[in-house]
Short mmCIF file of C-alpha atoms and ligand atoms in Angstrom, two decimals:
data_model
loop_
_atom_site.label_atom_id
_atom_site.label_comp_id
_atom_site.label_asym_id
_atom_site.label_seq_id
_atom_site.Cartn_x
_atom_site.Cartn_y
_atom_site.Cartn_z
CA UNK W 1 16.43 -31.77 19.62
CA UNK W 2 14.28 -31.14 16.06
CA UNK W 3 12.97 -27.84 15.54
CA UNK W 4 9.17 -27.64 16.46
CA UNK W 5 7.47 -24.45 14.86
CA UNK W 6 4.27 -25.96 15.72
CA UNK W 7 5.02 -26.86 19.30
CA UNK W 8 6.11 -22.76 20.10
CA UNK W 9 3.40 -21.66 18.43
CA UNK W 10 1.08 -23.84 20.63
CA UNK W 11 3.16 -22.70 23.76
CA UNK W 12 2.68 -19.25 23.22
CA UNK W 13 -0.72 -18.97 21.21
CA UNK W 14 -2.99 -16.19 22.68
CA UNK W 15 0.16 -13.94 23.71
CA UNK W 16 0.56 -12.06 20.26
CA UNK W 17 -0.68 -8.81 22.02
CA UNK W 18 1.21 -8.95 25.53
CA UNK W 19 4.50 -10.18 23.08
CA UNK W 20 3.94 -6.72 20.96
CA UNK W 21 3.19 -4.80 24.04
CA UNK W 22 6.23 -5.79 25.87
CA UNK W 23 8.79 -6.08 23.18
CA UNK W 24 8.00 -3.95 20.19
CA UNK W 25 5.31 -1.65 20.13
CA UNK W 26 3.24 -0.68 23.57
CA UNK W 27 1.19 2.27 21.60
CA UNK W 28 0.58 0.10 19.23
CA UNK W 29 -0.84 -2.77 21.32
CA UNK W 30 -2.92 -0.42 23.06
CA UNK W 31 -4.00 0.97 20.03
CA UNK W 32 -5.30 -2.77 18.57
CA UNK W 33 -7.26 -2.99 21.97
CA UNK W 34 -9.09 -0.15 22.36
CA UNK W 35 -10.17 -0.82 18.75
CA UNK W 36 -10.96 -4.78 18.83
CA UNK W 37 -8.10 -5.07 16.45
CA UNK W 38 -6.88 -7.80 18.45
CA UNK W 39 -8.82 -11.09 17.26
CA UNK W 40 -6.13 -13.90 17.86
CA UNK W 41 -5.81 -14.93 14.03
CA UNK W 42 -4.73 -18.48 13.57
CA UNK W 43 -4.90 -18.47 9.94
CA UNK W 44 -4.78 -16.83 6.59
CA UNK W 45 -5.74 -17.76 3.04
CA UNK W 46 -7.11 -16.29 0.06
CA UNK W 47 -8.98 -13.16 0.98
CA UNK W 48 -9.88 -14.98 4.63
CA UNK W 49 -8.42 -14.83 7.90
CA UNK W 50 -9.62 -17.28 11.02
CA UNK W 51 -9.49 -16.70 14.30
CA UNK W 52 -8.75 -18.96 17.39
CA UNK W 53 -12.70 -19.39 17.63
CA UNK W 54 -12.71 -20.46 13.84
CA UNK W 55 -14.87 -17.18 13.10
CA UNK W 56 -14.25 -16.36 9.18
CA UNK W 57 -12.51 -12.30 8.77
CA UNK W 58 -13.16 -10.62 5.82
CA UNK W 59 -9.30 -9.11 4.85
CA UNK W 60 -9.99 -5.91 3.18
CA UNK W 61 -6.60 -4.90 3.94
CA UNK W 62 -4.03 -7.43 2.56
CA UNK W 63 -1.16 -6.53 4.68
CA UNK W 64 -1.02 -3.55 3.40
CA UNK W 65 -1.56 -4.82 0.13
CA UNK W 66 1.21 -7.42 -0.20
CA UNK W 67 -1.29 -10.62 -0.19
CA UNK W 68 -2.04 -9.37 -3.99
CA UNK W 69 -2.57 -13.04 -4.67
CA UNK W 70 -4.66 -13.88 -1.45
CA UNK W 71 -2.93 -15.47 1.95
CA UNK W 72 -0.98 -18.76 1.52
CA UNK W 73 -1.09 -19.11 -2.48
CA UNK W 74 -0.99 -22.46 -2.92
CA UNK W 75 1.68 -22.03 -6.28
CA UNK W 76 3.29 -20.10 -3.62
CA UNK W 77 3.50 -22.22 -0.80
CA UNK W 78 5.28 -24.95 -3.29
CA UNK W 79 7.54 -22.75 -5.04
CA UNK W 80 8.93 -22.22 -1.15
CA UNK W 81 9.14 -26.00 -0.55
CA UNK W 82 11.02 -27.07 -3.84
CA UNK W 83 13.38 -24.30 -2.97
CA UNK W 84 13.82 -25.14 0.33
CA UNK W 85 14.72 -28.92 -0.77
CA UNK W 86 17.19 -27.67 -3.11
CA UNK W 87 19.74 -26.46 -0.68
CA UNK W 88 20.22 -23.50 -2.89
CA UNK W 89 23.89 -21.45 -3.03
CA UNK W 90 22.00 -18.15 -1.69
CA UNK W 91 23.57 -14.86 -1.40
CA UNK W 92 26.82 -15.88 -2.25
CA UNK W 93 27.76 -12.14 -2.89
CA UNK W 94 31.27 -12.03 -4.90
CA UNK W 95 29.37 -14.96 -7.60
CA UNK W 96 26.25 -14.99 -9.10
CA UNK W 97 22.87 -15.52 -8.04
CA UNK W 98 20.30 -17.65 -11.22
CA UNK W 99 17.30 -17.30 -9.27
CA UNK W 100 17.27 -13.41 -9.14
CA UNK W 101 18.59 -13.26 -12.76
CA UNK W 102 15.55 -15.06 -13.67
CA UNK W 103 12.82 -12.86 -11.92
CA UNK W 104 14.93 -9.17 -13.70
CA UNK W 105 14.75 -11.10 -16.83
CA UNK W 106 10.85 -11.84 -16.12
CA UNK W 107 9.76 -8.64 -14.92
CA UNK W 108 11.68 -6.76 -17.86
CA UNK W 109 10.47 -9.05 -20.28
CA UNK W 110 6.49 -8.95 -19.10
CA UNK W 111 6.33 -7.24 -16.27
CA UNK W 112 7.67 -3.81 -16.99
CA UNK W 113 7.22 -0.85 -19.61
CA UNK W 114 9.21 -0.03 -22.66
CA UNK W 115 13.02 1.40 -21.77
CA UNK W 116 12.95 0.36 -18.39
CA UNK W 117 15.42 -2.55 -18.76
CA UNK W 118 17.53 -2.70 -15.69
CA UNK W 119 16.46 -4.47 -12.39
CA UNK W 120 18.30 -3.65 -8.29
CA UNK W 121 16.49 -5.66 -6.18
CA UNK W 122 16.16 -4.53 -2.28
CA UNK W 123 13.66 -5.01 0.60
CA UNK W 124 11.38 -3.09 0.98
CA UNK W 125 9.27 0.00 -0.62
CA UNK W 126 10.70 2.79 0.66
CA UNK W 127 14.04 1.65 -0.31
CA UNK W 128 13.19 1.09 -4.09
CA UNK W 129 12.16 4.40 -3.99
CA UNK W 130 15.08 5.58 -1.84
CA UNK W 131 17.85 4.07 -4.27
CA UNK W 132 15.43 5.61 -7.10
CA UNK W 133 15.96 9.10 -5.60
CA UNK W 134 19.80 8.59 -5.36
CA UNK W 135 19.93 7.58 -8.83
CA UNK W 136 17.90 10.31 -10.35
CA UNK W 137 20.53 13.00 -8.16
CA UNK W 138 23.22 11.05 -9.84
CA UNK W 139 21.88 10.83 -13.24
CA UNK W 140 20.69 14.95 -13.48
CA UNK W 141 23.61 15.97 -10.47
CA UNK W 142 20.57 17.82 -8.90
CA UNK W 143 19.35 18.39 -5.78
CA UNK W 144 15.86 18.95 -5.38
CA UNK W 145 12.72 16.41 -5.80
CA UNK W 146 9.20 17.14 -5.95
CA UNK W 147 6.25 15.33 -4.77
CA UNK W 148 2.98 15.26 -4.07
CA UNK W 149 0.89 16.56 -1.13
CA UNK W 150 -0.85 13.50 0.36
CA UNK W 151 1.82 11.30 -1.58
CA UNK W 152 3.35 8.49 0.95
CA UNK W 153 6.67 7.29 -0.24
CA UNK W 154 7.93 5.14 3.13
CA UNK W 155 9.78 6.00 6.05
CA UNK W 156 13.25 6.21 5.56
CA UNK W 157 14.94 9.25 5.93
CA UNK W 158 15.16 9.90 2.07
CA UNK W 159 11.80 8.62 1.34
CA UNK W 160 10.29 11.18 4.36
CA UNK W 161 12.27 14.31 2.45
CA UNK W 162 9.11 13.72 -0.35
CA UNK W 163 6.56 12.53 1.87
CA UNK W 164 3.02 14.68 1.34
CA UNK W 165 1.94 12.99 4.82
CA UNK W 166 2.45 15.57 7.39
CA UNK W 167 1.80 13.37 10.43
CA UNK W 168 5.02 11.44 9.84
CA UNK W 169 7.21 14.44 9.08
CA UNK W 170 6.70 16.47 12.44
CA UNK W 171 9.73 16.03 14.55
CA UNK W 172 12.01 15.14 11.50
CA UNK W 173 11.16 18.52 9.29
CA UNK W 174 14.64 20.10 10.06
CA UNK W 175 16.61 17.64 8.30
CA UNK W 176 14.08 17.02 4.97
CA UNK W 177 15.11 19.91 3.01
CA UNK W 178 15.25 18.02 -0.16
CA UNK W 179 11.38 17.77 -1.41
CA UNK W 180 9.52 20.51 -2.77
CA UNK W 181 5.59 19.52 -2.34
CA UNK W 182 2.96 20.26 -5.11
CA UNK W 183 -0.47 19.76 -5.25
CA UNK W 184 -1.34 16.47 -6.66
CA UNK W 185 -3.15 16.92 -10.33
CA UNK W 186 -1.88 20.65 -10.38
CA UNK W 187 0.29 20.91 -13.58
CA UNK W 188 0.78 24.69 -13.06
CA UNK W 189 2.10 24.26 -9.74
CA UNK W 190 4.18 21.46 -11.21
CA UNK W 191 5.54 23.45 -14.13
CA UNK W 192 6.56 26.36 -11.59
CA UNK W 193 8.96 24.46 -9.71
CA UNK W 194 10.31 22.10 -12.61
CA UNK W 195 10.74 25.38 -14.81
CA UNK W 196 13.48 26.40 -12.46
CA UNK W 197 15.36 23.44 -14.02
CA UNK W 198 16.81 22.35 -10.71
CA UNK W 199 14.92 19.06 -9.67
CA UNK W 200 16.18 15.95 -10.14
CA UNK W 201 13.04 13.99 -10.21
CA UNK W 202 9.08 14.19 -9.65
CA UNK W 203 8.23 11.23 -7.36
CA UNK W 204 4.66 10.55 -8.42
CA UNK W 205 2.31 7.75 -7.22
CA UNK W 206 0.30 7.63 -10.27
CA UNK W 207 -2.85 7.15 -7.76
CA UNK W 208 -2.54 8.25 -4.32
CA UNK W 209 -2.83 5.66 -1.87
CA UNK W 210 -3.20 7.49 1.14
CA UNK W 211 -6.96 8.87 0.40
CA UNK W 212 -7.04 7.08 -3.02
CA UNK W 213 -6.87 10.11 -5.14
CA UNK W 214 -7.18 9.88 -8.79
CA UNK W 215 -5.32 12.65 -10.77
CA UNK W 216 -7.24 14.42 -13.28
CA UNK W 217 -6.54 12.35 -17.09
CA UNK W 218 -4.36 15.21 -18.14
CA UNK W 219 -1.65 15.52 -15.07
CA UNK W 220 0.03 12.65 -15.46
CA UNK W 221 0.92 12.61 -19.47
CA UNK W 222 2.35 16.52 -18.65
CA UNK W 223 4.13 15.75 -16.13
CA UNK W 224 5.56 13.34 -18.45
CA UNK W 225 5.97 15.72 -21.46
CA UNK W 226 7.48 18.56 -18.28
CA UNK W 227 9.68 16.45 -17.10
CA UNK W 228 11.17 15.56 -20.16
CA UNK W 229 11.46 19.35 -21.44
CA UNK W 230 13.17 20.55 -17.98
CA UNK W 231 15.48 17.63 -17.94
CA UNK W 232 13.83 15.74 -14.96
CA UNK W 233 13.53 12.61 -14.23
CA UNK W 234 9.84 10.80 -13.91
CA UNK W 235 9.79 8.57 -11.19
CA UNK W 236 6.68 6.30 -10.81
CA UNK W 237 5.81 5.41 -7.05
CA UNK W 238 4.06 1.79 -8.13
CA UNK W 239 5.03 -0.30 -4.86
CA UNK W 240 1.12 -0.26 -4.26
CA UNK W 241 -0.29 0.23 -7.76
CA UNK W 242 2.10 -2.15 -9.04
CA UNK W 243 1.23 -5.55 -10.74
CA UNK W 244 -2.77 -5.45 -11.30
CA UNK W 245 -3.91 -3.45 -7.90
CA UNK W 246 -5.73 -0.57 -9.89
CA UNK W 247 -7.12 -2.61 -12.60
CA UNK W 248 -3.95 -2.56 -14.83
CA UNK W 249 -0.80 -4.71 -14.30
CA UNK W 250 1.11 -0.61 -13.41
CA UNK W 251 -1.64 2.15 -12.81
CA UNK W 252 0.81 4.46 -15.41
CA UNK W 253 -1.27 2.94 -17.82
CA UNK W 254 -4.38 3.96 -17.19
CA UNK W 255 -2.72 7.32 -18.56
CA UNK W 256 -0.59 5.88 -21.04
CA UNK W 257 2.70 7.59 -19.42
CA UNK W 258 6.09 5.82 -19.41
CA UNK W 259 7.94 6.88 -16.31
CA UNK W 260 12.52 7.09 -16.29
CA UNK W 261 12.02 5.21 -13.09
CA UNK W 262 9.56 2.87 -11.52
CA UNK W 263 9.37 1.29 -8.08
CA UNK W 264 7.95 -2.20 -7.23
CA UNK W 265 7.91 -4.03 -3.84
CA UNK W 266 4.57 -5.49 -1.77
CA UNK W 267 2.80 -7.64 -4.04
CA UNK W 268 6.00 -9.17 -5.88
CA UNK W 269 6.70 -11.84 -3.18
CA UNK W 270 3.23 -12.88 -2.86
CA UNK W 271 3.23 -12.00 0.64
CA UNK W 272 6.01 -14.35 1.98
CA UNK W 273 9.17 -12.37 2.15
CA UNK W 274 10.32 -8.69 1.85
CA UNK W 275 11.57 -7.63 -1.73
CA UNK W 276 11.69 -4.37 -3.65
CA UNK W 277 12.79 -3.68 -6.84
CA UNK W 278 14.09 -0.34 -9.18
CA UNK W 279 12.98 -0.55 -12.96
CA UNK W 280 14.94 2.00 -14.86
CA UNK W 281 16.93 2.91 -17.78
CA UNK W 282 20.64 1.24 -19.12
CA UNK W 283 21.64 5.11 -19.40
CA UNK W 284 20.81 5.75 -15.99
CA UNK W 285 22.38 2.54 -14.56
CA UNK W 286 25.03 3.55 -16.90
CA UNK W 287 25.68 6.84 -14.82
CA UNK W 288 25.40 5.43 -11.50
CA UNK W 289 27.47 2.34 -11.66
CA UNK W 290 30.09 3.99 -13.72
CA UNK W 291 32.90 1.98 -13.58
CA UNK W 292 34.59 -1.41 -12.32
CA UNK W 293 35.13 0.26 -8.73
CA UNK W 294 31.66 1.67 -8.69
CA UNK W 295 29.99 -1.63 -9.33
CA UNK W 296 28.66 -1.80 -5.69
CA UNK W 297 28.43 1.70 -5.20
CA UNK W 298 24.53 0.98 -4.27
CA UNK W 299 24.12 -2.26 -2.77
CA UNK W 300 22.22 -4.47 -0.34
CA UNK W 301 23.37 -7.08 1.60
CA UNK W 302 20.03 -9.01 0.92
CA UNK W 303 19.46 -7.69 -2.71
CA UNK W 304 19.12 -10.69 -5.13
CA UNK W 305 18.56 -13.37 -2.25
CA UNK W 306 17.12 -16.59 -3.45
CA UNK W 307 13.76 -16.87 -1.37
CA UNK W 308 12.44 -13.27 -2.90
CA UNK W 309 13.06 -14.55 -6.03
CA UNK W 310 11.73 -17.57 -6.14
CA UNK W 311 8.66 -15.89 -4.41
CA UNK W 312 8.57 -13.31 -6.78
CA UNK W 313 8.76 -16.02 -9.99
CA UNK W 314 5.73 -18.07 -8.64
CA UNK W 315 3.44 -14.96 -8.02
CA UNK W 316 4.28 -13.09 -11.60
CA UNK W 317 2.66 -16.56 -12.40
CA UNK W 318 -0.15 -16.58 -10.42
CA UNK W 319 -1.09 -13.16 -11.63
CA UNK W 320 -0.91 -14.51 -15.14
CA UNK W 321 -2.35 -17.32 -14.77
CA UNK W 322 -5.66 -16.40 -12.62
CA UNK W 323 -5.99 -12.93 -14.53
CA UNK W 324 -5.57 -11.12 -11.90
CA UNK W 325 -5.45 -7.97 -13.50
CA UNK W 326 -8.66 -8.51 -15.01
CA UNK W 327 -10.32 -9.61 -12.16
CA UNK W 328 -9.21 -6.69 -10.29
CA UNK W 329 -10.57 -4.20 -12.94
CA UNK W 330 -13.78 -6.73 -13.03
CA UNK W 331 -14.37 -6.97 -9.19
CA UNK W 332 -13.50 -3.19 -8.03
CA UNK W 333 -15.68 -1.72 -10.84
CA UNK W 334 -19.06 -3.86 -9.05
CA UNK W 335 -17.40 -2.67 -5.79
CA UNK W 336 -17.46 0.36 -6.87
CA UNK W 337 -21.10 0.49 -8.51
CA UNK W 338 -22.68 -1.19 -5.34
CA UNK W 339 -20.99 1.30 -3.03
CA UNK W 340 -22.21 4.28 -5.07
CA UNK W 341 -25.74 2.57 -4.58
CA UNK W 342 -24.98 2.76 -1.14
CA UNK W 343 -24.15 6.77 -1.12
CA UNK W 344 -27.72 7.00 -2.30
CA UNK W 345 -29.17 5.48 0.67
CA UNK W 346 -26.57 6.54 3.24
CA UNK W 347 -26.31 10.45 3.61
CA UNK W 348 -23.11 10.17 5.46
CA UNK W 349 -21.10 8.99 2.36
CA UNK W 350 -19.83 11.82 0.61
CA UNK W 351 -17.80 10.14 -2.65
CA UNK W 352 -16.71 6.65 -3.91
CA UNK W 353 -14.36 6.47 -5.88
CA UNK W 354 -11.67 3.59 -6.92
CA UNK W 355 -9.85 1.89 -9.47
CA UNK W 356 -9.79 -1.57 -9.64
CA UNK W 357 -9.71 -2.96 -6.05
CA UNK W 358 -8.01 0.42 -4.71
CA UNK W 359 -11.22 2.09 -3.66
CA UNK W 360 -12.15 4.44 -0.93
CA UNK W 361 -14.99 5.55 0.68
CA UNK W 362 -15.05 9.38 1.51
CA UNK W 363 -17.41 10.21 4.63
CA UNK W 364 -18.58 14.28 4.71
CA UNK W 365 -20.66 16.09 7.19
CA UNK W 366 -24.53 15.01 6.43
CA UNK W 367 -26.84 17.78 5.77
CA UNK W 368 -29.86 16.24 8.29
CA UNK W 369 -29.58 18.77 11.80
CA UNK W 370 -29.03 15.41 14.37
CA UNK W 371 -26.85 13.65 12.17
CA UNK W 372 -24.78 17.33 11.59
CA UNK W 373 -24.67 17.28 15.78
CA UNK W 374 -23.13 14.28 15.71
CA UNK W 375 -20.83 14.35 13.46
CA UNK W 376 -19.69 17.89 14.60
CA UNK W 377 -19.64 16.38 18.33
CA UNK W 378 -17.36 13.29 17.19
CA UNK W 379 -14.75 15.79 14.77
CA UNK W 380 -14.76 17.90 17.95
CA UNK W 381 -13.04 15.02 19.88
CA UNK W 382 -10.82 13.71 17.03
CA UNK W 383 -10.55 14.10 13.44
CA UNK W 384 -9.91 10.06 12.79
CA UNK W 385 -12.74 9.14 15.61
CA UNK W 386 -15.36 9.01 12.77
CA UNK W 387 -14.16 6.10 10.46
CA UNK W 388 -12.82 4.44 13.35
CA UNK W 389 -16.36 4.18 15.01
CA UNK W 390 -17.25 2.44 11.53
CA UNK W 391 -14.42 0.17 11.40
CA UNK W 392 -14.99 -0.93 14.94
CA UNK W 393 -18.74 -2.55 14.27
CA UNK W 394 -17.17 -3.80 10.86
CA UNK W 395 -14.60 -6.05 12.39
CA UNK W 396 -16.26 -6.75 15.95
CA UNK W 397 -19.66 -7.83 14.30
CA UNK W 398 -19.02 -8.28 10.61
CA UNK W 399 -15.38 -10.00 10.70
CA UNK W 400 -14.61 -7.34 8.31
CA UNK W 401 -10.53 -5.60 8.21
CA UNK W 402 -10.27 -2.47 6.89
CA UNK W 403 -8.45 0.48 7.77
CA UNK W 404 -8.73 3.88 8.07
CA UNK W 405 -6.88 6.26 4.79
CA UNK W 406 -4.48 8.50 6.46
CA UNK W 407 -4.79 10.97 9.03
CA UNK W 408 -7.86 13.13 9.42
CA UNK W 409 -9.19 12.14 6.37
CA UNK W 410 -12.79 10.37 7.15
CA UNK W 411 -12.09 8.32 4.26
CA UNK W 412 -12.16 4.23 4.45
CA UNK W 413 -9.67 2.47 2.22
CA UNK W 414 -10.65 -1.02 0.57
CA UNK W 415 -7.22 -3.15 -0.73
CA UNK W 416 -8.77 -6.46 -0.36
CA UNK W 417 -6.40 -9.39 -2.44
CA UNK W 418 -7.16 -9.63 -6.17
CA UNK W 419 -8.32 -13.29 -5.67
CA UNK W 420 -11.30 -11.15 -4.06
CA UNK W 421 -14.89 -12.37 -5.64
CA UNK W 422 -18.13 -11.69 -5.90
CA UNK W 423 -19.09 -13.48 -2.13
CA UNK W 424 -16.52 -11.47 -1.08
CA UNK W 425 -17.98 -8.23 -2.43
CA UNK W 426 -21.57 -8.94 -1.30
CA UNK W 427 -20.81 -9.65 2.00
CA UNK W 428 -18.64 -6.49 2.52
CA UNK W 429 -22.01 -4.45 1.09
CA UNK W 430 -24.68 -6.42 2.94
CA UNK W 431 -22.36 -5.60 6.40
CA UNK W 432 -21.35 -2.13 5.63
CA UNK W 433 -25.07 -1.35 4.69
CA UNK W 434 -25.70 -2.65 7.97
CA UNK W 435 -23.10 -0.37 9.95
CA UNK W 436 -24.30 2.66 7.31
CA UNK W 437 -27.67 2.39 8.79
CA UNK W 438 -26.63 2.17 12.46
CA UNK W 439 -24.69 5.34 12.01
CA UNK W 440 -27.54 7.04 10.46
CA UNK W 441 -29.39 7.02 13.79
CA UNK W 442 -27.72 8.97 16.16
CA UNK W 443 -27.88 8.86 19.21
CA UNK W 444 -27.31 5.11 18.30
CA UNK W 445 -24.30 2.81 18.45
CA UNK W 446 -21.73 3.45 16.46
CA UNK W 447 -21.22 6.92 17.44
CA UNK W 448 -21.25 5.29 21.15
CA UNK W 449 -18.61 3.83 20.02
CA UNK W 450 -16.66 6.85 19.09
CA UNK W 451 -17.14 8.29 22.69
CA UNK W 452 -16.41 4.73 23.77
CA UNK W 453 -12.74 4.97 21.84
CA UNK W 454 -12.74 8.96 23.06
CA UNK W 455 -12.46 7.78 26.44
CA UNK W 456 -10.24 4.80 26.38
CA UNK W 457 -7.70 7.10 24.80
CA UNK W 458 -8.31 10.08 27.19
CA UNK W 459 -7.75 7.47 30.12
C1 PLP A 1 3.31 4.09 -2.73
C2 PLP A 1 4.21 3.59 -1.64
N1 PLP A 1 5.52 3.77 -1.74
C3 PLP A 1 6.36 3.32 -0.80
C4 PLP A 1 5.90 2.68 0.32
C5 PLP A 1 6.85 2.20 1.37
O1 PLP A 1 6.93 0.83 1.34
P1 PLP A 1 7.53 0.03 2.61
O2 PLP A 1 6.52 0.15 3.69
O3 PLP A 1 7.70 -1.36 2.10
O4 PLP A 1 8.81 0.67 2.95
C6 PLP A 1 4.53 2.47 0.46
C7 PLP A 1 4.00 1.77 1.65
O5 PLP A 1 2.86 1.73 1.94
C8 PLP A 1 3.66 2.93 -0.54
O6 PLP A 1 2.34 2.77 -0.45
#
């Protein structure tokens, strides 16, 4: 009997929340629920998502800011199909793989920065910076790493030793003795601990993702000249940055700084299948795959398979190709001035701030007495219950996704593709101007919402 995709996905259509409730992720599916986070999407493109009721969604959040070149890229899509027709010799381990040759030899060719000439390909973000970590300890034989308060670096249990996110380290803080946190943009703090010449790398994302925060222009180029006068490596943290997200193809350039090490993953497939990569030196390579017997001494099973690649070739050519870069820069900066217009108007908002389409939107408490009550009344209950009373009315009435920045923040993070354009931008304003001006009337309903979401959770 022929495979039918289309016939199981017709069988079980409508179940995707009972499926993740049941088999992966109760919490999860409860979350989605009490927030309306459950729409039962049918189908992506560009910077749109449809549901089963053919309402239009807004997708402000890119999968977590893999769909750099929108949902379904056409070039994509293709590049998938001729591959899939060629019946390819994948993975074929002890031999050689073209496909993934091809993609080091593009990314180090026009998709890197100078001295970073080396490619290991892996799956996934948190192990391009995991592998980066072990390579820097081998490279310096040190021990220590510093990071950045607020800094997110994945999951694993390397990448959670230098993770500035405390939510995710409680429970595993015994074993992450590795990471040394500094204040992000504090180049005192940083030259205290890298004077002690004992750290093997600073893990920087050159713009914080979690929160969006921009460094001041000076931290970055010291922590370049620091690092190389205390003999540590720089490792750049671009798996979110990376390839056009802030308005430059790496967001190291907006400083001019050339990291030792840089880390690439989400955007590079174009959304279609997990991949990771480590940029970094032939001297460092040269230390960690020291000799004939070491020549798998950090390996992958899946590194170098065929479908990442060939992923991973067609979107370095959609980004060329559609200036995405540019558009970026072009879109977030209106983004970005529109917004501001909107902190005029709306009390509530305390800062915008962004580079290319990274932007957030920092909430603070408003200086009118009602407002203050309510505000103080919904931080009272929960420090998240704020942003999530605006994201609610965003996606329920709008069609809007968005998420929430990191934990009790009240800050609203935009990643929306890079194919996003101007319609796209206006209709995010016009809606969020609408749910602005809702929240500015309290009692009204979005902060009936948050006591709506208080409750669900308390029950
Ligand atoms: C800057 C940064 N580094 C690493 C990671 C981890 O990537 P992954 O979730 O693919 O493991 C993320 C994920 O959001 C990230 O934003």
């Amino acid at each position: 009997m022929p495979f039918q995709l289309r016939e199981i996905i017709d069988r079980h259509q409508g179940q995707q929340l009972s499926l993740l409730s049941e088999y992966i992720n109760p919490q999860m599916a409860k979350v989605l629920k009490t927030l309306g986070f459950d729409p039962v999407y049918v189908r992506g493109q560009g910077s749109h998502l449809w549901d089963v009721q053919g309402n239009d969604y807004l997708d402000m959040l890119s999968g977590f800011g893999v769909f750099a070149v929108g949902r379904s890229h056409p070039k994509v899509k293709e590049a998938i199909r001729q591959y899939l027709d060629l019946d390819s010799p994948n993975l074929v381990k002890m031999g050689t793989q073209l496909l993934a040759g091809i993609l080091a030899q593009r990314l180090v060719d026009g998709f890197s920065l100078p001295g970073l000439d080396t490619v290991f390909f892996c799956n996934s973000g948190a192990e391009a910076v995991d592998g980066a970590l072990k390579f820097a300890h081998v490279f310096t034989r040190r021990k220590r790493f510093l990071y950045c308060d607020h800094g997110f670096h994945g999951l694993t249990l390397g990448t959670l030793a230098i993770n500035g996110c405390r939510e995710f380290r409680t429970d595993y803080e015994d074993i992450l003795a590795m990471g040394t946190a500094i204040p992000f943009g504090d180049t005192s703090r940083l030259e205290a601990e890298l004077s002690r010449s004992d750290a093997a790398a600073f893990v920087v994302e050159p713009i914080i993702g979690h929160g969006v925060f921009i460094p001041p222009d000076d931290f970055l180029p010291r922590a370049r000249e620091l690092c190389t006068r205390y003999g540590t490596l720089l490792i750049a943290d671009e798996v979110q940055t990376g390839f056009g997200r802030t308005g430059k193809l790496f967001a190291c350039e907006h400083w001019n700084v050339v990291p030792d090490i840089m880390t690439l993953s989400k955007s590079l497939s174009g959304g279609y299948c997990p991949i990771g990569a480590i940029l970094y030196p032939r001297k460092v390579y040269n230390k960690v795959f020291s000799s004939l017997d070491r020549c798998m001494v950090h390996s992958t099973t899946f590194s170098q398979n065929d479908l990442a690649a060939v992923c991973g070739l067609a979107t370095l050519e959609v980004i060329r190709e559609e200036n995405l870069v540019e558009n970026s820069a072009r879109i977030g900066a209106y983004l970005v001035e529109q917004l501001k217009g909107l902190a005029q108007k709306h009390e509530l908002i305390r800062e915008v701030r962004g580079r290319g389409l990274m932007i957030a939107i920092e909430f603070g408490q408003p200086r009118s007495l009602t407002l203050k009550t309510g505000w103080k009344m919904i931080h009272g209950i929960n420090q998240d219950l704020f942003c999530q009373s605006i994201l609610v009315p965003l996606i329920m009435d709008h069609h809007i996704l968005s998420q929430v920045s990191g934990h009790g923040k009240d800050i609203i993070k935009l990643i929306p593709p890079l194919v996003f354009n101007q319609t796209d931008a206006d209709r995010f304003i016009k809606a969020f101007d609408q749910v602005l001006d809702s929240a500015h009337r309290f009692p009204g309903p979005i902060w009936e919402v948050g006591s709506r979401i208080a409750k669900a959770v308390l029950r």
